[in-house]
Amino acid sequence: MKDLRAPFIRFKDKSPDIMFKGVRTPFYAIDEAMLIRNGKIIKGIQEKTNAKILLALKCFSNYDLFSVLEPYIAGTEASGLFEARLGREEMPNKEVHVFCGAYRDDEIDEVLKYADHIVFNSINQLKKYGPKAKALGKSIGVRINPEFSTQEGHAIYDPCAPKSRLGITLSSFEEEMDEETFKLLSGIHFHTLCQQNSDDLERTLQVVDKKFGKYLSKLKWVNFGGGHHIVREDYNISLLEDCIRFAQSKWGVEVYLEPGEGIVLNSGYLVSKVLDTFKNHDDYIAISDCSAACHMPDVIEMPYLPPLYGANQSDCNIQYRIGGPTCLSGDVTGDYTFDHVLNIGEYLVFGDMALYTTVKNNTFNGMPLPDIYILHSDDSLEKLTNFGYNDFKYRLGKSK
Ligand SMILES: *Cc1c(COP(=O)(O)O)cnc(C)c1O
């Protein structure tokens, strides 16, 4: 129960229907106060350990909030050209790191224009683009695959799963690396975690040390990737700090981390309303004005049950299946219990909606994109977008 309410600590003295009154639903509200709260935790770790923590932009690219996060982070981490450009444009005084599964000839020059660190996914790509990157003074890394899975159940989020295309295995590393190529390198990057605690990082580090420790000792930095759920209530921060110190002392390297979720956890809401309710035999159904498939696709892809304000508490016993108005049968956000019968027009406020939502949403079924607001620390709302019909239409064809 506890973790389902944690996303709503912002609403302890004010209910969402007072907070959001009069604003057309559905919309996303990004919570400035929670970003600051999280940012302070992130900054504290960096001050204590000298590690550098970057924001993974693929999780959260909402640049209007970058000025809020900027004081607390060392830079941004990009998955390719566009995110690298966004990081450079919108947080120009911070480091830009890029990792991409494979770079392209027609983009590499522009990527290198924005990047401070560039991480390659194969020795092939390192040989191909490394000399150019080196000549431009970039810090070069490779992503390794320690082949050590610490997560069960989420194979699509496990880069250590068999046949993984992400990261260089030790056998490929040793087969394909030569002395000249190794000289291009400044660091090693791994990313194997997803929503995990620092005990899994600790176990991973032991494997990385055993397999790649002798190479790391000759380099300048290691990047622990993302997937560290740092600001979650039960996250063991002191063990993370021990892990950072282990890398610093054992290999003599600078340590980077690049969480996405671990920085923006619980920092946003998808505010919607009940459009309709009815029964299917004994089951209560509610149609919300937001859609899981369109507006929180990870609910279906991962899958997971997002927290919903006021639902699933100990005194709740009326269960509803809540889903969107689209034609997709599987457009179901989840089954939730309530202490009352839902009314049409009642608010449904989903929590933890800053991450992997606005960056992944879509207009399937012609669903409008929900507008994005900042929920400022003083509870005022600032509208950032003005989405409408054109955002649906012109991603599909010619605009006149
Ligand atoms: C996805 C990803 C991240 C961020 O992951 P989170 O789970 O949001 O912390 C960081 N680095 C790389 C290489 C990634 O692919």
XYZ file of C-alpha atoms and ligand atoms in Angstrom:
415
model
C 0.000 0.000 0.000
C 2.741 2.385 1.010
C 4.361 2.646 -2.396
C 1.008 3.426 -3.997
C 0.594 6.534 -1.853
C 4.165 7.821 -1.907
C 3.644 9.474 -5.306
C 1.079 11.788 -3.785
C 2.936 13.275 -0.841
C 2.533 16.612 -2.609
C -1.211 16.458 -1.922
C -1.031 16.054 1.797
C -2.927 19.248 2.609
C -4.733 19.836 -0.659
C -6.685 17.360 -2.727
C -6.051 17.182 -6.472
C -9.557 18.357 -7.302
C -8.821 21.657 -5.560
C -5.317 21.834 -7.005
C -6.424 21.239 -10.611
C -9.900 22.777 -10.614
C -11.022 24.324 -13.882
C -8.235 22.910 -16.070
C -9.391 20.825 -19.010
C -8.405 17.180 -18.612
C -6.471 15.132 -19.480
C -3.167 16.886 -18.858
C 0.227 16.168 -17.400
C 1.411 18.244 -14.457
C 5.130 18.181 -13.743
C 5.812 18.803 -10.090
C 8.528 21.395 -9.574
C 8.697 20.840 -5.804
C 9.264 17.099 -6.220
C 11.980 17.701 -8.835
C 13.730 19.978 -6.355
C 13.321 17.439 -3.554
C 14.820 14.725 -5.779
C 17.506 17.078 -7.057
C 18.736 17.750 -3.547
C 19.218 14.026 -2.923
C 21.127 13.699 -6.212
C 23.293 16.693 -5.399
C 24.043 15.366 -1.914
C 25.454 12.129 -3.347
C 27.676 14.039 -5.749
C 28.975 16.290 -2.995
C 29.733 13.357 -0.731
C 31.442 11.179 -3.326
C 32.622 13.433 -6.189
C 30.696 11.228 -8.599
C 28.904 12.996 -11.443
C 25.222 12.315 -12.026
C 23.628 12.974 -15.423
C 19.955 13.065 -16.399
C 19.021 10.435 -19.014
C 16.984 12.476 -21.475
C 15.153 9.535 -22.989
C 13.241 9.326 -19.708
C 12.480 13.011 -19.328
C 13.142 15.598 -22.045
C 10.903 18.369 -20.746
C 13.335 21.198 -21.270
C 11.181 23.840 -19.610
C 12.088 22.095 -16.355
C 15.816 21.843 -17.080
C 16.460 25.110 -15.241
C 14.876 23.506 -12.153
C 17.120 20.417 -12.352
C 20.293 22.074 -13.604
C 21.651 23.118 -10.172
C 21.523 19.504 -9.002
C 23.008 17.523 -11.914
C 26.281 17.390 -13.822
C 24.753 17.151 -17.273
C 22.629 15.148 -19.649
C 22.844 11.731 -21.268
C 21.519 11.260 -24.797
C 20.518 8.231 -26.858
C 21.467 9.825 -30.148
C 21.604 12.993 -32.182
C 18.383 14.742 -31.210
C 18.729 14.229 -27.473
C 22.381 15.277 -27.624
C 21.323 18.460 -29.384
C 18.567 19.077 -26.855
C 20.981 18.649 -23.961
C 23.497 21.023 -25.563
C 20.846 23.610 -26.473
C 18.869 23.568 -23.280
C 21.573 22.894 -20.692
C 24.515 24.463 -22.517
C 26.834 24.758 -19.550
C 26.647 21.117 -18.545
C 28.276 17.969 -19.863
C 26.632 16.114 -22.761
C 27.175 12.356 -22.920
C 25.916 10.175 -25.768
C 25.437 6.461 -26.105
C 23.857 5.034 -29.252
C 23.479 1.431 -30.419
C 25.088 2.488 -33.693
C 25.992 5.917 -35.044
C 25.494 6.851 -38.714
C 27.896 8.392 -41.205
C 25.482 11.223 -41.940
C 25.043 12.142 -38.271
C 28.344 11.480 -36.541
C 29.809 14.942 -37.188
C 26.818 16.663 -35.676
C 26.727 14.249 -32.726
C 30.379 15.068 -32.060
C 29.588 18.766 -32.202
C 27.317 18.415 -29.172
C 28.949 15.580 -27.223
C 31.611 15.787 -24.534
C 31.615 12.025 -23.995
C 30.746 9.549 -26.733
C 30.167 5.880 -25.959
C 30.326 3.204 -28.652
C 28.441 -0.077 -28.627
C 30.998 -2.136 -30.580
C 34.715 -2.250 -31.273
C 33.766 -1.818 -34.927
C 32.162 1.555 -34.266
C 35.019 2.556 -31.973
C 37.503 1.864 -34.761
C 35.329 3.618 -37.318
C 34.532 6.854 -35.482
C 36.944 6.867 -32.525
C 39.895 8.534 -34.315
C 37.659 11.398 -35.476
C 36.206 11.813 -31.987
C 39.678 11.733 -30.466
C 40.943 14.394 -32.887
C 38.100 16.641 -31.728
C 39.142 16.150 -28.103
C 36.128 14.060 -27.082
C 36.246 11.616 -24.202
C 35.621 8.170 -25.656
C 34.094 5.108 -24.029
C 32.707 1.731 -24.937
C 29.663 0.068 -23.503
C 30.388 -3.353 -22.117
C 28.000 -6.199 -21.418
C 29.029 -7.831 -18.141
C 26.584 -10.680 -18.928
C 25.228 -10.558 -15.423
C 21.421 -10.289 -15.198
C 20.040 -8.935 -11.953
C 16.413 -8.582 -12.997
C 13.761 -11.149 -13.608
C 10.538 -10.761 -15.457
C 11.388 -7.714 -17.545
C 13.402 -9.254 -20.390
C 12.859 -6.230 -22.632
C 14.686 -4.136 -20.039
C 17.564 -6.581 -19.530
C 20.619 -5.757 -21.650
C 22.341 -8.859 -20.230
C 19.746 -11.269 -21.644
C 20.969 -13.829 -24.206
C 21.559 -12.429 -27.731
C 21.632 -8.895 -26.338
C 22.682 -6.262 -28.855
C 23.643 -3.788 -26.128
C 27.222 -3.771 -24.931
C 30.417 -5.617 -25.781
C 30.942 -8.999 -24.140
C 34.323 -9.766 -22.644
C 35.062 -12.307 -25.371
C 34.392 -9.803 -28.179
C 36.294 -7.131 -26.286
C 39.396 -9.295 -26.043
C 39.094 -10.727 -29.546
C 38.593 -7.428 -31.364
C 40.553 -4.916 -29.293
C 44.114 -4.059 -30.256
C 46.597 -1.811 -28.518
C 46.162 1.091 -30.916
C 42.376 1.024 -30.556
C 42.540 0.771 -26.772
C 44.544 3.995 -26.752
C 41.452 5.814 -28.037
C 39.556 4.917 -24.876
C 39.053 7.001 -21.751
C 36.274 5.038 -20.145
C 33.956 2.078 -19.840
C 30.191 2.293 -19.651
C 27.706 -0.318 -18.518
C 23.937 -0.112 -18.180
C 22.292 -3.256 -16.873
C 19.803 -2.143 -14.219
C 16.167 -1.072 -14.356
C 14.345 0.384 -11.339
C 16.834 -1.349 -9.043
C 18.432 -0.826 -5.670
C 22.133 -0.482 -4.907
C 22.565 -4.112 -3.829
C 22.142 -5.104 -7.485
C 24.687 -2.473 -8.457
C 27.102 -3.862 -5.887
C 26.766 -7.380 -7.299
C 27.174 -6.060 -10.830
C 30.314 -4.144 -9.896
C 31.929 -7.293 -8.581
C 31.397 -8.960 -11.957
C 32.580 -5.880 -13.848
C 35.703 -5.857 -11.693
C 36.408 -9.516 -12.294
C 35.940 -9.244 -16.046
C 37.023 -5.709 -16.940
C 38.904 -4.481 -13.856
C 42.315 -4.792 -15.500
C 41.175 -2.523 -18.324
C 39.420 -0.034 -16.064
C 42.606 0.498 -14.080
C 44.159 1.961 -17.240
C 41.254 4.353 -17.932
C 39.901 7.656 -16.624
C 36.233 7.009 -15.962
C 33.509 4.449 -15.511
C 29.845 5.103 -16.174
C 27.378 3.002 -14.145
C 24.526 3.776 -16.588
C 20.971 4.221 -15.357
C 18.339 2.102 -13.660
C 19.298 3.256 -10.161
C 16.063 4.140 -8.346
C 17.980 6.592 -6.189
C 15.219 8.816 -4.857
C 12.858 5.944 -4.011
C 12.085 5.735 -0.301
C 13.710 2.338 0.263
C 16.817 2.991 -1.869
C 20.069 2.362 -0.023
C 22.016 5.529 -0.780
C 24.934 4.735 1.506
C 25.558 1.465 -0.343
C 25.516 3.407 -3.633
C 28.125 5.739 -2.151
C 30.217 2.718 -1.141
C 29.969 1.408 -4.722
C 31.167 4.749 -6.068
C 34.097 4.803 -3.642
C 34.940 1.206 -4.553
C 35.312 2.161 -8.230
C 37.255 5.307 -7.396
C 39.761 3.544 -5.176
C 40.034 0.175 -6.933
C 40.419 1.479 -10.478
C 41.413 5.102 -9.835
C 38.624 6.387 -12.097
C 36.035 9.136 -12.066
C 32.483 7.767 -11.657
C 29.439 8.800 -13.669
C 25.829 7.718 -13.244
C 23.035 8.525 -15.660
C 19.661 7.700 -14.134
C 16.430 8.912 -15.645
C 13.759 7.550 -13.338
C 16.051 7.927 -10.340
C 15.934 11.708 -10.791
C 12.337 12.387 -11.828
C 10.531 9.667 -9.871
C 7.127 10.721 -8.523
C 7.497 14.160 -10.124
C 4.427 14.250 -12.312
C 0.760 13.428 -12.608
C -1.569 12.527 -15.423
C -4.746 14.278 -14.406
C -7.884 12.837 -15.957
C -11.587 12.431 -15.305
C -14.150 9.662 -15.493
C -16.096 9.923 -18.756
C -18.408 6.985 -18.173
C -19.092 4.029 -15.911
C -21.077 0.836 -16.434
C -21.090 -2.847 -15.561
C -19.956 -5.921 -17.452
C -21.806 -8.651 -15.535
C -20.508 -8.217 -11.984
C -17.515 -6.074 -12.916
C -17.497 -2.303 -12.729
C -15.899 -0.524 -15.685
C -14.830 3.118 -15.876
C -13.722 4.930 -19.018
C -11.203 7.672 -18.336
C -10.495 10.598 -20.634
C -6.843 9.530 -20.780
C -5.573 6.387 -22.466
C -2.954 3.927 -21.252
C -1.969 3.076 -24.820
C -1.562 6.695 -25.876
C -0.578 8.598 -22.765
C 1.270 6.121 -20.534
C 2.374 3.385 -22.947
C 4.761 1.766 -20.431
C 1.712 0.648 -18.448
C 1.078 -1.785 -21.300
C 4.633 -2.305 -22.528
C 6.317 -3.019 -19.198
C 3.605 -3.710 -17.856
C 2.870 -2.053 -14.514
C 0.043 -0.596 -12.470
C 0.434 3.150 -12.022
C -0.515 4.644 -8.675
C -3.919 6.337 -8.607
C -4.789 8.973 -6.033
C -7.300 7.752 -3.469
C -7.439 4.188 -4.770
C -6.283 0.852 -3.352
C -6.328 1.930 0.285
C -7.258 -0.419 3.094
C -10.855 0.835 3.333
C -11.495 0.378 -0.393
C -13.645 -2.446 -1.666
C -15.395 -1.457 -4.880
C -13.266 -2.546 -7.784
C -13.187 -0.861 -11.175
C -11.360 -1.729 -14.337
C -10.201 1.638 -15.658
C -9.323 2.112 -19.308
C -9.228 4.714 -22.043
C -11.787 5.657 -24.687
C -9.817 4.104 -27.587
C -10.803 1.040 -29.623
C -7.922 -1.070 -28.290
C -9.267 -3.792 -25.988
C -6.010 -3.768 -24.088
C -6.139 -0.031 -23.424
C -6.577 -0.786 -19.731
C -4.723 1.186 -17.108
C -5.569 -1.303 -14.391
C -7.954 -2.635 -11.775
C -8.320 -0.319 -8.790
C -10.437 -0.384 -5.664
C -12.269 2.624 -4.231
C -14.270 3.351 -1.105
C -17.160 4.706 -3.181
C -18.950 4.340 -6.484
C -17.177 6.448 -9.108
C -19.062 9.445 -10.432
C -18.891 10.689 -13.987
C -16.637 13.770 -13.995
C -14.676 12.607 -10.961
C -10.922 13.162 -11.043
C -8.568 10.239 -11.658
C -5.045 11.411 -10.889
C -2.321 8.952 -11.853
C 1.002 9.385 -10.095
C 4.637 8.994 -11.119
C 3.842 10.302 -14.585
C 6.889 12.476 -15.306
C 8.981 9.573 -16.536
C 8.673 7.797 -19.895
C 5.257 9.387 -20.592
C 5.484 12.711 -22.416
C 8.519 11.359 -24.314
C 6.614 8.252 -25.467
C 3.028 9.324 -25.949
C 1.231 9.177 -29.272
C -1.975 10.123 -31.056
C -3.236 6.612 -31.907
C -6.998 6.620 -32.486
C -6.699 10.351 -33.077
C -6.376 10.845 -29.334
C -5.207 14.371 -28.591
C -1.896 14.775 -26.790
C -2.598 15.930 -23.234
C -1.181 19.374 -22.599
C 1.786 19.655 -20.255
C 1.812 22.002 -17.272
C 4.302 22.847 -14.568
C 2.869 22.529 -11.101
C 4.996 25.170 -9.438
C 6.157 24.991 -5.845
C 3.497 27.561 -4.865
C 0.777 25.298 -6.381
C 0.218 27.548 -9.409
C -0.062 25.875 -12.803
C 1.817 27.062 -15.887
C 0.757 25.768 -19.285
C 3.686 24.771 -21.536
C 1.980 23.394 -24.621
C -1.032 23.959 -26.794
C -1.615 20.612 -28.437
C -4.487 20.138 -30.825
C -5.646 18.632 -34.089
C -2.532 19.759 -35.986
C -0.250 17.722 -33.734
C -2.200 14.632 -34.743
C -2.478 15.485 -38.427
C 0.919 16.849 -39.417
C 3.014 14.024 -38.049
C 1.366 11.959 -40.756
C 1.822 14.054 -43.848
C 2.141 17.314 -45.693
C 1.329 20.491 -43.897
C -0.099 23.171 -46.121
C 17.597 3.993 -20.323
C 18.987 4.347 -20.076
C 19.311 5.150 -18.975
C 18.285 5.632 -17.974
O 17.586 4.589 -17.414
P 16.570 4.799 -16.193
O 15.986 3.442 -16.016
O 15.542 5.800 -16.600
O 17.357 5.255 -15.032
C 20.637 5.494 -18.816
N 21.597 5.063 -19.667
C 21.310 4.287 -20.733
C 22.396 3.860 -21.648
C 20.006 3.902 -20.970
O 19.715 3.119 -22.012
